Coordinates of C-alpha atoms in Angstrom, one line a residue:
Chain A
X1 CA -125.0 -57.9 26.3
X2 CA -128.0 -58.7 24.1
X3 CA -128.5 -58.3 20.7
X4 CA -131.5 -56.4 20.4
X5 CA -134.2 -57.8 18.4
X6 CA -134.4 -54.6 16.2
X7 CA -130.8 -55.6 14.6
X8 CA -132.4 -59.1 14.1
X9 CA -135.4 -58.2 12.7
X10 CA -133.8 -55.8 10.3
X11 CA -131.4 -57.8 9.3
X12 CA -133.9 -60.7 8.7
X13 CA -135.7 -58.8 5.4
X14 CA -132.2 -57.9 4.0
X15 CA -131.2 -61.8 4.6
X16 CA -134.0 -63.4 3.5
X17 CA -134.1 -61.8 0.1
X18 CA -130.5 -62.0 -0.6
X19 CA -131.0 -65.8 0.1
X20 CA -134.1 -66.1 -2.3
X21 CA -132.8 -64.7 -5.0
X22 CA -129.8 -67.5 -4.5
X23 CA -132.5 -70.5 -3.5
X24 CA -135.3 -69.4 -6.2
X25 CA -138.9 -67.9 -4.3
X26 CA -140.0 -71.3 -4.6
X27 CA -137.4 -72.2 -1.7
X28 CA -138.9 -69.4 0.3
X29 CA -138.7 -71.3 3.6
X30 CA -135.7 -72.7 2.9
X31 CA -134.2 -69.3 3.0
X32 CA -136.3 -68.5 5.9
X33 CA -134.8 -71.8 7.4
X34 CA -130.7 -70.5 6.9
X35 CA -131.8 -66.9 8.4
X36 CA -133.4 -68.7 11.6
X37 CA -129.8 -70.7 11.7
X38 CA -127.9 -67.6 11.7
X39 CA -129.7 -66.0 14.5
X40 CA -129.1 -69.3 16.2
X41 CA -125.8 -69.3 15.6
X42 CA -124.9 -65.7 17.0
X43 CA -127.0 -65.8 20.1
X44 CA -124.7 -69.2 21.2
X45 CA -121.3 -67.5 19.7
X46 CA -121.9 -64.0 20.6
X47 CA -122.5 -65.5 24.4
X48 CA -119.1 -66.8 24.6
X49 CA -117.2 -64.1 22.7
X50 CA -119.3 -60.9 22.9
X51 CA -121.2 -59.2 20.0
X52 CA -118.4 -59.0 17.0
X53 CA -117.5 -54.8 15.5
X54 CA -120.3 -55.4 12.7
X55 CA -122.6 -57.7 13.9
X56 CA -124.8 -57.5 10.5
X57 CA -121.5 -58.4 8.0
X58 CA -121.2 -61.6 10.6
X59 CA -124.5 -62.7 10.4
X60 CA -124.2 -61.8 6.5
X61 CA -121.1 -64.4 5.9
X62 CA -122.7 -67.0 8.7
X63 CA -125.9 -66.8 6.3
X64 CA -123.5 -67.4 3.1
X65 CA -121.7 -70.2 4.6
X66 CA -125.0 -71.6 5.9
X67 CA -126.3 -71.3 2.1
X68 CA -123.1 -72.7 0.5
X69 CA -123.3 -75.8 2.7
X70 CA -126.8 -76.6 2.5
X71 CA -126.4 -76.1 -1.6
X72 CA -124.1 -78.9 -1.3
X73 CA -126.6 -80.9 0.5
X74 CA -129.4 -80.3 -1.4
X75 CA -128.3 -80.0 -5.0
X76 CA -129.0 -83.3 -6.6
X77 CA -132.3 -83.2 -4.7
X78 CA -133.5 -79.6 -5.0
X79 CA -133.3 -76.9 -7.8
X80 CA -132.3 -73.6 -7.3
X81 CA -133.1 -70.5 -9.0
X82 CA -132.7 -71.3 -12.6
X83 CA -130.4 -67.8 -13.5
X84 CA -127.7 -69.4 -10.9
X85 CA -128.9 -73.2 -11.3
X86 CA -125.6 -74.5 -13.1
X87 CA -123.1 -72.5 -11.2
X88 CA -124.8 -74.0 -8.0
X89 CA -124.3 -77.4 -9.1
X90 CA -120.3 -77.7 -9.5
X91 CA -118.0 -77.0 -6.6
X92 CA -115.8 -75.2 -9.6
X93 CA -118.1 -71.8 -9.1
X94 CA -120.6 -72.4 -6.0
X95 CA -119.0 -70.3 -3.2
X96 CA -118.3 -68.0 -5.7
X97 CA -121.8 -67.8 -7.2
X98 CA -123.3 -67.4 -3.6
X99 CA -120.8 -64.7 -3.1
X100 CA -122.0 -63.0 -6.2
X101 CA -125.0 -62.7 -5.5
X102 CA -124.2 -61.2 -1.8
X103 CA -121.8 -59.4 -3.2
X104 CA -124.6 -57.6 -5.8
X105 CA -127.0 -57.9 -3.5
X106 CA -128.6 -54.1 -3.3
X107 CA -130.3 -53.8 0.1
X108 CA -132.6 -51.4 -1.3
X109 CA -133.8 -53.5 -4.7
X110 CA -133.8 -56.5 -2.8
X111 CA -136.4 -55.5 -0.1
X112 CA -138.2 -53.6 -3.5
X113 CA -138.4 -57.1 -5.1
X114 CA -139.4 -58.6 -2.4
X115 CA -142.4 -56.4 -1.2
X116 CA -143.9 -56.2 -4.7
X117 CA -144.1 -60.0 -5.0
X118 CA -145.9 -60.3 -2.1
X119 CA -148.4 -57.2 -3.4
X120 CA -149.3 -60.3 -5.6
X121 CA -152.7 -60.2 -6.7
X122 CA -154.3 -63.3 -5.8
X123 CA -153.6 -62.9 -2.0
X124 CA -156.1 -60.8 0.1
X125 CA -155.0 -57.3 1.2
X126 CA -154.6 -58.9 4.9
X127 CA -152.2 -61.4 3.6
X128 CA -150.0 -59.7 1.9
X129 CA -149.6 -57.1 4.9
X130 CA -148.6 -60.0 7.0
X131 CA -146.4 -61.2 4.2
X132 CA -144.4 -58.0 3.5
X133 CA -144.6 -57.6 7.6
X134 CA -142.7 -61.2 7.8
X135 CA -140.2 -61.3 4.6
X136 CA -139.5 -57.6 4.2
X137 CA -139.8 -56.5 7.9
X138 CA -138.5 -59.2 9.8
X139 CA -141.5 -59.4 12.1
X140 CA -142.3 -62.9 13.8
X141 CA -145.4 -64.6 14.3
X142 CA -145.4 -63.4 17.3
X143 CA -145.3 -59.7 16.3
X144 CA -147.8 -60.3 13.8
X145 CA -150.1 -62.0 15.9
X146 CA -149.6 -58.7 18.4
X147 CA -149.8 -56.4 15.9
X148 CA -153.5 -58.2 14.3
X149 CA -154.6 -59.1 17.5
X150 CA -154.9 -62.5 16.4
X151 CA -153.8 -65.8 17.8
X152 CA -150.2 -67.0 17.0
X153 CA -151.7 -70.2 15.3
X154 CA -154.3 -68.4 13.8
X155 CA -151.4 -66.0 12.1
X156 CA -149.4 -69.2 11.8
X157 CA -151.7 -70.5 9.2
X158 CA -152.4 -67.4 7.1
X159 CA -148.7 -67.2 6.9
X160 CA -147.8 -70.4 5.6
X161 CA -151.4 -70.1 3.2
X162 CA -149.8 -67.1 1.6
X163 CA -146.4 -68.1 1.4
X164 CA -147.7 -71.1 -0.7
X165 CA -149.4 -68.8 -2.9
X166 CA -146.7 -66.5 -3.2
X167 CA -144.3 -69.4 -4.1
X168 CA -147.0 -70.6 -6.8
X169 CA -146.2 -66.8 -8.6
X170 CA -142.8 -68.5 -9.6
X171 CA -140.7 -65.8 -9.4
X172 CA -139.3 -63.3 -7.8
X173 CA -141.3 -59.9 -8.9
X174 CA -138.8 -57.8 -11.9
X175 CA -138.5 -54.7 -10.8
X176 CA -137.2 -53.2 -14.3
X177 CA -140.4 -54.1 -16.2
X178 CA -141.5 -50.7 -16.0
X179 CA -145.2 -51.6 -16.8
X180 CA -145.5 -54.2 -14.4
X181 CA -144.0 -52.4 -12.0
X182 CA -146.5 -49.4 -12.4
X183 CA -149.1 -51.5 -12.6
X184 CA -148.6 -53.4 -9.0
X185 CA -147.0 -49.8 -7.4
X186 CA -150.8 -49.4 -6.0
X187 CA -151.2 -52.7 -4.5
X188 CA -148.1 -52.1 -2.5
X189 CA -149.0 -48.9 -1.3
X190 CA -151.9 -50.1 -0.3
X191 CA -150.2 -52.9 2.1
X192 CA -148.2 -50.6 3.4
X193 CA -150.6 -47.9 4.1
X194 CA -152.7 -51.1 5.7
X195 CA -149.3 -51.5 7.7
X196 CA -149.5 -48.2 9.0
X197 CA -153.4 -47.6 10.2
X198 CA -153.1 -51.1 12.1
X199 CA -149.9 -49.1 14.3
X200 CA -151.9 -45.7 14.2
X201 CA -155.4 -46.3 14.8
X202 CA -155.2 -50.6 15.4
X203 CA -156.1 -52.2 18.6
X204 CA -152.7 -53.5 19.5
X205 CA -150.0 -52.4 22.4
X206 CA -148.5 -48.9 22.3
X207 CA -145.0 -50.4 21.3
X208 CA -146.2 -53.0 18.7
X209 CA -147.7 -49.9 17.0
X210 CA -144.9 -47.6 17.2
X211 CA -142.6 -50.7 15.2
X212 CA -145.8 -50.8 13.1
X213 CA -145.1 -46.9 12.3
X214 CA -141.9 -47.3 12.1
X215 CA -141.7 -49.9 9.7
X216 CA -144.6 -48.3 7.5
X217 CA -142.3 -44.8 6.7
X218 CA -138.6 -47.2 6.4
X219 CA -140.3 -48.9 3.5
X220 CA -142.4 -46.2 2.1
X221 CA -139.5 -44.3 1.9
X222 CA -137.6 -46.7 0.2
X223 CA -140.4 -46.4 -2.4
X224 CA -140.0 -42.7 -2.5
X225 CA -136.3 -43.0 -3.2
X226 CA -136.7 -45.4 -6.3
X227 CA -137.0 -43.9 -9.6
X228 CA -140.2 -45.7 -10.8
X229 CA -141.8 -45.6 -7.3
X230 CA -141.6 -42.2 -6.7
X231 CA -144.8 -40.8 -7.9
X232 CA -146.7 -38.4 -6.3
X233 CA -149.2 -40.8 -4.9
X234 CA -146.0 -42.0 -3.4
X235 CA -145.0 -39.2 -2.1
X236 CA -147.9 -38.3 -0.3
X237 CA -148.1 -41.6 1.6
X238 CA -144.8 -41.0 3.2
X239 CA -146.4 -37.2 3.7
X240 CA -149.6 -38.4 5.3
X241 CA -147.5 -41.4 7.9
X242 CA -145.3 -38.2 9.2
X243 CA -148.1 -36.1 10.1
X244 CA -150.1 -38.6 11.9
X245 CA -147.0 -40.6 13.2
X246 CA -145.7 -36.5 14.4
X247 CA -148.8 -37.1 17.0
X248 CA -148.4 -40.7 17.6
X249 CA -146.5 -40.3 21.0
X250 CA -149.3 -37.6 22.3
X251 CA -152.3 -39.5 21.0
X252 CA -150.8 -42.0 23.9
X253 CA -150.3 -40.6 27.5
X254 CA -147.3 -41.4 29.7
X255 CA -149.5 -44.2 31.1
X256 CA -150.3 -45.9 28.1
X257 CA -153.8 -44.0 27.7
X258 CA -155.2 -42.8 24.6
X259 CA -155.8 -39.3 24.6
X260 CA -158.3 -37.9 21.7
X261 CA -157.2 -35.8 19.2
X262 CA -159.3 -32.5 21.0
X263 CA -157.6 -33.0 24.2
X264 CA -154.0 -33.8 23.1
X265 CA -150.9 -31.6 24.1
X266 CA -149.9 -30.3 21.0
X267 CA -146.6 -29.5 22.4
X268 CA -145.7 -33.2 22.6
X269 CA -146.2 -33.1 18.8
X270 CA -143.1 -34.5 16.6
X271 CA -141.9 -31.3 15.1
X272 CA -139.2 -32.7 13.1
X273 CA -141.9 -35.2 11.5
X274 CA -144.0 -32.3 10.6
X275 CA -142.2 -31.0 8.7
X276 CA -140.9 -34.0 6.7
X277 CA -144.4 -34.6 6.3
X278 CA -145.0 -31.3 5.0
X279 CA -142.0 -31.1 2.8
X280 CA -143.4 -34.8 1.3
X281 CA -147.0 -32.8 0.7
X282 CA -145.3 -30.3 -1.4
X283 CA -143.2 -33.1 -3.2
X284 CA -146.4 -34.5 -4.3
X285 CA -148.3 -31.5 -5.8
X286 CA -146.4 -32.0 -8.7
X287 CA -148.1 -33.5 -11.6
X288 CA -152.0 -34.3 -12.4
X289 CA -152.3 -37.2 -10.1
X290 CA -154.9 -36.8 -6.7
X291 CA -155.3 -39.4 -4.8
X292 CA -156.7 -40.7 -1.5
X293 CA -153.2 -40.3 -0.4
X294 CA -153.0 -36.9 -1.2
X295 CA -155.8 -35.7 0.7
X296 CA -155.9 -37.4 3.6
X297 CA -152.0 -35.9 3.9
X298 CA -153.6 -32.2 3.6
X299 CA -156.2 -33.2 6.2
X300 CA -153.2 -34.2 8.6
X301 CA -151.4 -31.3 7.9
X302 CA -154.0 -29.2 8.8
X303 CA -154.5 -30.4 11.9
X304 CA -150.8 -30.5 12.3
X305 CA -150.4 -26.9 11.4
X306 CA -153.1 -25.7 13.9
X307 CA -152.2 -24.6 17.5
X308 CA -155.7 -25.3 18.4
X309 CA -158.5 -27.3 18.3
X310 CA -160.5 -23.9 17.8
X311 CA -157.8 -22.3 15.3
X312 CA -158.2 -25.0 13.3
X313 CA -159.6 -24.7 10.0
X314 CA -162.3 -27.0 10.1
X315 CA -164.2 -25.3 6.9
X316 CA -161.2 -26.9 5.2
X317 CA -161.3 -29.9 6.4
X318 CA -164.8 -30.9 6.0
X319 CA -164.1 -29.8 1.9
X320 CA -161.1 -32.0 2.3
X321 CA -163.4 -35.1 3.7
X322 CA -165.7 -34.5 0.6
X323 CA -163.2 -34.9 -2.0
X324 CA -162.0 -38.0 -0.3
X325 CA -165.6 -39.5 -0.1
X326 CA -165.5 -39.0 -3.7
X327 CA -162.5 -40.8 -4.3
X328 CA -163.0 -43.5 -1.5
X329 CA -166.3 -43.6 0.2
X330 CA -166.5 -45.4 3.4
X331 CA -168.4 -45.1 6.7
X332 CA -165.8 -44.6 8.8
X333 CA -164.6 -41.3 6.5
X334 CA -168.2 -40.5 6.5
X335 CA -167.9 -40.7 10.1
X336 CA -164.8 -38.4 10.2
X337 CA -166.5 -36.0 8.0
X338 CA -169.3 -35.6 10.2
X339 CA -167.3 -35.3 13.2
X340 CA -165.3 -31.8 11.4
X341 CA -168.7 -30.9 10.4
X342 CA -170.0 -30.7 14.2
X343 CA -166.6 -28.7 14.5
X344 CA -167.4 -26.3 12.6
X345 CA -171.4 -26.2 12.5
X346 CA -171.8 -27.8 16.1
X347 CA -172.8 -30.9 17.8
X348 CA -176.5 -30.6 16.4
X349 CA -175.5 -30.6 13.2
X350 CA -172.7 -33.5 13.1
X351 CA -175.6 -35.7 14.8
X352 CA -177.8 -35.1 11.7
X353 CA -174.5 -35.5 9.1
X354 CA -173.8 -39.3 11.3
X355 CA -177.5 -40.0 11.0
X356 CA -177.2 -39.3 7.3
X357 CA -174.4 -42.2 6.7
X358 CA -176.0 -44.3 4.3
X359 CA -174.3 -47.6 5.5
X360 CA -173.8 -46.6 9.4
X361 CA -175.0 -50.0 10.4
X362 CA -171.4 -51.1 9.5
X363 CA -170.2 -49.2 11.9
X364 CA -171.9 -50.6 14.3
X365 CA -169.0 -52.6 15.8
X366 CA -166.6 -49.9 15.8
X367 CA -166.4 -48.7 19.4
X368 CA -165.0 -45.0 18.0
X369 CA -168.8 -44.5 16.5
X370 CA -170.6 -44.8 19.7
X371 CA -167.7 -42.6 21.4
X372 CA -167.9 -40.3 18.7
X373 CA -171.7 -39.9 19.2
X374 CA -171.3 -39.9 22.7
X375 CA -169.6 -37.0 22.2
X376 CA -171.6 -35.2 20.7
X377 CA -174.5 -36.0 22.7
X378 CA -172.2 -34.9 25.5
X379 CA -171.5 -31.4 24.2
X380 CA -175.3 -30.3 23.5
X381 CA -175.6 -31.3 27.3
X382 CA -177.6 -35.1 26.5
X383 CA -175.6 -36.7 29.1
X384 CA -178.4 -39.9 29.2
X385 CA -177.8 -40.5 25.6
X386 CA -174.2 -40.1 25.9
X387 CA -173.8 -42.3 28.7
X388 CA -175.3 -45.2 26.3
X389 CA -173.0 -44.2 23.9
X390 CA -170.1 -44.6 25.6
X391 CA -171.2 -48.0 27.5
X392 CA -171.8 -49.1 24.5
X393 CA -168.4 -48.4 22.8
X394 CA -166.9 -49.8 25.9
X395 CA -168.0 -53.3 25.5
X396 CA -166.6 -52.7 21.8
X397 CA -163.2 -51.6 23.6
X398 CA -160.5 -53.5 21.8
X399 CA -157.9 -53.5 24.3
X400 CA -156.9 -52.1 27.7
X401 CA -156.6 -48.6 26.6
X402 CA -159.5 -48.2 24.4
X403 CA -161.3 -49.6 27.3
X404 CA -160.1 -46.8 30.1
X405 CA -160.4 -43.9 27.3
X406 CA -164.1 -44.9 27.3
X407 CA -164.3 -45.6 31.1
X408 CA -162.9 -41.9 31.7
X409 CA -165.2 -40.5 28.8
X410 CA -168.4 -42.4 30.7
X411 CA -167.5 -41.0 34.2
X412 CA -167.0 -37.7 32.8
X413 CA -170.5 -37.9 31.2
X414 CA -171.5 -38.8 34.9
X415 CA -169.9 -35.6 36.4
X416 CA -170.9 -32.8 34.1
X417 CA -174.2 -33.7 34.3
X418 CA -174.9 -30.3 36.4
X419 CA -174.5 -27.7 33.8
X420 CA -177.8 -28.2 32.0
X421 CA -179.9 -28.1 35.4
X422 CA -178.0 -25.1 37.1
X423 CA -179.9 -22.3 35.3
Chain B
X1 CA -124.9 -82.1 -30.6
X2 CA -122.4 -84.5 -29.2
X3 CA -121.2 -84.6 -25.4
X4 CA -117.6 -83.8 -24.7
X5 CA -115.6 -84.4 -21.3
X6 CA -113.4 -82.1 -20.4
X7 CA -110.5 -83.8 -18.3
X8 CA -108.1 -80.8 -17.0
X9 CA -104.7 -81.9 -16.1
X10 CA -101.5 -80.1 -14.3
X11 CA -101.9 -76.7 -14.0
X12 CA -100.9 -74.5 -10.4
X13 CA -103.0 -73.6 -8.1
X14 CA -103.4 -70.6 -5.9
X15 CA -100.8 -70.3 -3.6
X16 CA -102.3 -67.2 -1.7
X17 CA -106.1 -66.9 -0.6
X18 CA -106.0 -63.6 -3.2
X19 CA -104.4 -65.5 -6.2
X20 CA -106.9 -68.3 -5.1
X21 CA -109.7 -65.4 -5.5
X22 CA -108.6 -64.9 -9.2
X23 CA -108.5 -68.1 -10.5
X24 CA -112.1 -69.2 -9.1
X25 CA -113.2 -65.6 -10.3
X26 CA -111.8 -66.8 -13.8
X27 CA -113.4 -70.5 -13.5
X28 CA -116.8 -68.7 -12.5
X29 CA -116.5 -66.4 -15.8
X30 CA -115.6 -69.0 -17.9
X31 CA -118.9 -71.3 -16.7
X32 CA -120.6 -68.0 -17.3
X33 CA -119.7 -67.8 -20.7
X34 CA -120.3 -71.7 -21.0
X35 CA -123.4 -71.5 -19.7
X36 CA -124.7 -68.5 -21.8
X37 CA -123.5 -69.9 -24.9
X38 CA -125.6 -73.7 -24.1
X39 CA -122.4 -75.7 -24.3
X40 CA -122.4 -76.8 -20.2
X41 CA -123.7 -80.0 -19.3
X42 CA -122.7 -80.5 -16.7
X43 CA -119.9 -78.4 -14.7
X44 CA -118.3 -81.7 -12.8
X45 CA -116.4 -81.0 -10.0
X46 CA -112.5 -80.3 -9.5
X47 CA -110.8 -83.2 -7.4
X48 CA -108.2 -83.6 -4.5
X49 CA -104.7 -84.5 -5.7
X50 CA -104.7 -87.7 -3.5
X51 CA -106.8 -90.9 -3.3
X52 CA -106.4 -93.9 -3.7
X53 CA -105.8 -96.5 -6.8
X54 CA -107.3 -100.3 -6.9
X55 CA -105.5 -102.7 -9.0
X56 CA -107.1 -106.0 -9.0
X57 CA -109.8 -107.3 -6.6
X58 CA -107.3 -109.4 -4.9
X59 CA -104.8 -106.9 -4.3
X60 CA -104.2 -104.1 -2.4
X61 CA -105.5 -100.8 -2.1
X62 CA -103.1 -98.3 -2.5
X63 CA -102.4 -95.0 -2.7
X64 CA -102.0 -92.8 -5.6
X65 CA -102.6 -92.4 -8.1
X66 CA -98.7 -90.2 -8.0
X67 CA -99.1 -89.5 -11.7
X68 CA -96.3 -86.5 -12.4
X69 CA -98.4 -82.9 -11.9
X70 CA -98.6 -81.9 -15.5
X71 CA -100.7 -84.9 -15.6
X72 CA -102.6 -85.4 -12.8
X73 CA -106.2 -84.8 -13.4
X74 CA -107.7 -81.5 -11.6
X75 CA -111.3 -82.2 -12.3
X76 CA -113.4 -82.7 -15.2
X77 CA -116.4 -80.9 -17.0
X78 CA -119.0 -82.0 -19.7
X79 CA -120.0 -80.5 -22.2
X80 CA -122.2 -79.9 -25.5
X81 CA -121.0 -78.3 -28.8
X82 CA -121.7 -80.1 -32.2
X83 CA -118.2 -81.4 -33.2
X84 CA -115.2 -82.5 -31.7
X85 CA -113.1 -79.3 -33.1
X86 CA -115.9 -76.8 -31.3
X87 CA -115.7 -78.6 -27.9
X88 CA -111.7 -78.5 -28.2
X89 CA -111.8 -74.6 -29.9
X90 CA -114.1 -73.7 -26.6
X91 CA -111.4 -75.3 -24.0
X92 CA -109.4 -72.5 -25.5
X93 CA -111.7 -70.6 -22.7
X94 CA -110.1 -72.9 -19.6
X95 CA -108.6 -70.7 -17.3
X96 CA -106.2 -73.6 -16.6
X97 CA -104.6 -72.8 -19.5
X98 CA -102.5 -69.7 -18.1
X99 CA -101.7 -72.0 -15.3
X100 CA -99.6 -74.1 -17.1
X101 CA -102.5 -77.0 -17.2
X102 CA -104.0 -78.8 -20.3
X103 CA -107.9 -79.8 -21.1
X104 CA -107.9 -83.3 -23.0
X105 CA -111.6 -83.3 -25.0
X106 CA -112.7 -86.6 -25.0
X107 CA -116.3 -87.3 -26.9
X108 CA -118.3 -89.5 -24.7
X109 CA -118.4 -92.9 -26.0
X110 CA -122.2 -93.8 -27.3
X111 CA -122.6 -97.8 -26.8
X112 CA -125.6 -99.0 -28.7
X113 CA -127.5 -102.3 -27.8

């Protein structure tokens, strides 16, 4: 039997910031160095002697006694993280000290103190999803490199680029400074809402962005269950990743094609993550605090709380998509908001709101603009202009599904070319 | 502030891995305490019973050093405190002591050119 790569990959984040807080985050790799060593270890033992009762407390104490031995080795060359830094020195209180700090170690803080340092200012937003994607999530180069779809030396480099600079911060981010920690709560919410839209609306493989999900709502919600994290912007994070991730499975069909949001089997929806999601919404009315977060959860919901495409209150959301371009104007809410205008007011109409975006040339290189106008040109019966639309977006496809959504959308622009001529 | 050695001698050690528990737990306490307070140097390391002793260059090397327990030196410690009575009042600390061991203080020896 194999160990699956889940147990790894969890256990990785859990290891790796145990280890740093007993290396110092200047040893980063080092402790990256004694997890990689512990997985080596149990593939070749657990091949001879099966996977042991708790497979996560073995490669715990293999980890410990990796780290206890390679402080031996290293101490008169290295230093270690200055709270420990004499205890590590003298074989009177090492194994005890590395114990400690096991021992202590709470699962939940650690991965906290670990994804806020890499929310560390100086890195690019990019970087620091990759970061807390690697060090918090476990996630390989590999993974990341599937998940961006970027080259594995390309992701390689960034990695080791941002690790340096992390390293540079010093220390390990202090989770009880209640200002600091308020004050860099955004940043991380941001990576991990960045985490999220590259596994819900990204361009990589169905199953990297499910584990992308996934991964998104385990560490939001450890966010939403620490006392100074758990604000209502907060809150309605982890509200607006279950609605969408509720329709995650039907937005992709049994053969791995993407089925828009108009055409989807809302019987396939996740239930169960609906109303989570909703139960987060209500959460995070409390208090004075709107943001982006907040309403692009209510937009979710209502499409997550309408049995239809036609019972759906569109009037609502098109409200909705105007607060939000308030809060965060962009072309591609623009673009959203023009699409629940045609909705409600009718292809016509959403043409004019997409000609109206003031920087559509941006979105020039999204494939989901030319679809999106495609149709639209489609439903008002303009199946030459919607046939350019949709050849267009498919040399934009991004991967093998984008690209047979589009081919389907351009041969059904082909076949329902009759209806306009018949009368 | 003067540097002190701390030379522990005799004392029993753990005869089962639980007792063996305690007593490090005890060491790693007091080198808490030592450390807090700015009086550890250096924490040394505790030694093996056996090794061996070398007389003379010409002789043999033998096997020792057999010095009776209460004596035998456990390990050793430095440390910092201003006078030779506060390094000796803060081996009061040693959990060797409630193993029937002993700390001799020594100053370290400053030997000007």
């Amino acid at each position: 039997m194999e160990p699956s790569d889940h147990l790894f990959r969890h256990e990785a984040g859990r290891m790796v910031a145990a280890l740093t807080r007993v290396f110092g985050l200047h040893n980063l790799e080092l402790a990256e160095d004694v997890v990689q060593d512990a997985f080596c270890r149990a593939l070749e033992v657990w091949k001879l002697r099966g996977i042991p009762p708790n497979p996560s407390a073995w490669l715990m104490r293999t980890a410990r006694n990796r780290a206890v031995d390679l402080l031996r080795r290293e101490r008169t060359a290295r230093t270690f993280a200055p709270e420990y830094g004499r205890l590590l020195q003298t074989e009177w209180t090492l194994a005890n000290a590395v114990q400690e700090v096991f021992d202590t170690t709470d699962l939940r803080d650690d991965q906290l103190r670990m994804m806020f340092s890499c929310c560390h200012r100086p890195l690019p937003e990019a970087a620091q999803v990759m970061l807390v994607l690697a060090l918090v999530g476990g996630f390989g180069v590999r993974e990341i490199a599937a998940a961006f779809v970027s080259s594995h030396s390309a992701v390689e480099k960034r990695l080791t680029r941002a690790k340096h600079t992390l390293k540079a911060s010093g220390a390990l981010f202090d989770i009880t400074d209640e200002a600091d920690f308020a004050e860099r709560l955004p940043a991380v919410q941001r990576a991990l809402y960045l985490v999220f839209s590259e596994g819900y609306h990204g361009a990589s493989e169905a199953i990297v962005r499910a584990d992308l999900c996934n991964e998104a709502i385990r560490l939001t919600r450890l966010l939403a269950q620490h006392p100074l994290a758990a604000t209502p912007s907060t809150q309605a994070l982890l509200a607006l990743m279950y609605l969408d991730a509720a329709r995650l499975a039907s937005r992709l069909d049994a053969t791995g094609n993407l089925t828009s949001l108009f055409n989807q089997d809302r019987s396939r929806w996740d239930r169960g993550m609906i109303d989570e999601g909703v139960a987060w919404l209500e959460r995070s009315a409390t208090g004075n605090e709107l943001s982006r977060y907040h309403i692009e959860a209510a937009i979710a919901s209502a499409h997550a709380r309408a049995p239809s495409v036609e019972q759906t209150d569109w009037n609502a959301i098109v409200s909705l998509y105007d607060m939000l371009t308030r809060i965060a104007p962009s072309p591609i809410i623009a673009l959203n908001r023009a699409i629940a205008v045609a909705q409600r007011d009718g292809p016509e109409q959403g043409l004019r709101e997409i000609d109206a975006i003031p920087d559509r040339d941006r979105l020039n290189r999204y494939p989901f603009y030319h679809a999106a106008k495609g149709e639209l040109e489609l439903r008002r019966a303009n199946n030459r202009l919607a046939r350019e639309q949709f050849k267009t977006a498919l040399t934009l496809a991004r991967n093998p599904a984008e690209k047979r959504f589009y081919e389907t959308r351009l041969s059904e622009s082909l076949r329902s070319r009759a209806p306009k001529h018949r009368e | 502030m003067a540097e002190f050695l701390y030379l522990y001698r005799g004392g029993q050690r753990g005869t089962t891995p639980t007792e063996s528990d305690q007593i490090m737990q005890k060491w790693m306490n007091w080198f808490k305490e030592l450390t807090a307070s700015g009086n550890l140097k250096d924490g040394g390391q505790p030694l093996e019973a056996e090794g061996k002793v070398i007389y003379s260059k010409a002789g043999p090397i033998t096997d020792g050093p057999f010095a009776e327990a209460k004596d035998l030196v456990g390990g050793y410690t430095l440390v910092e405190a201003a006078t030779l009575e506060r390094a000796a009042q803060l081996a009061k600390g040693c959990p060797i002591l409630e193993r029937g061991g002993a700390v001799e203080v020594r100053p370290i020896m400053k030997l000007d050119m």
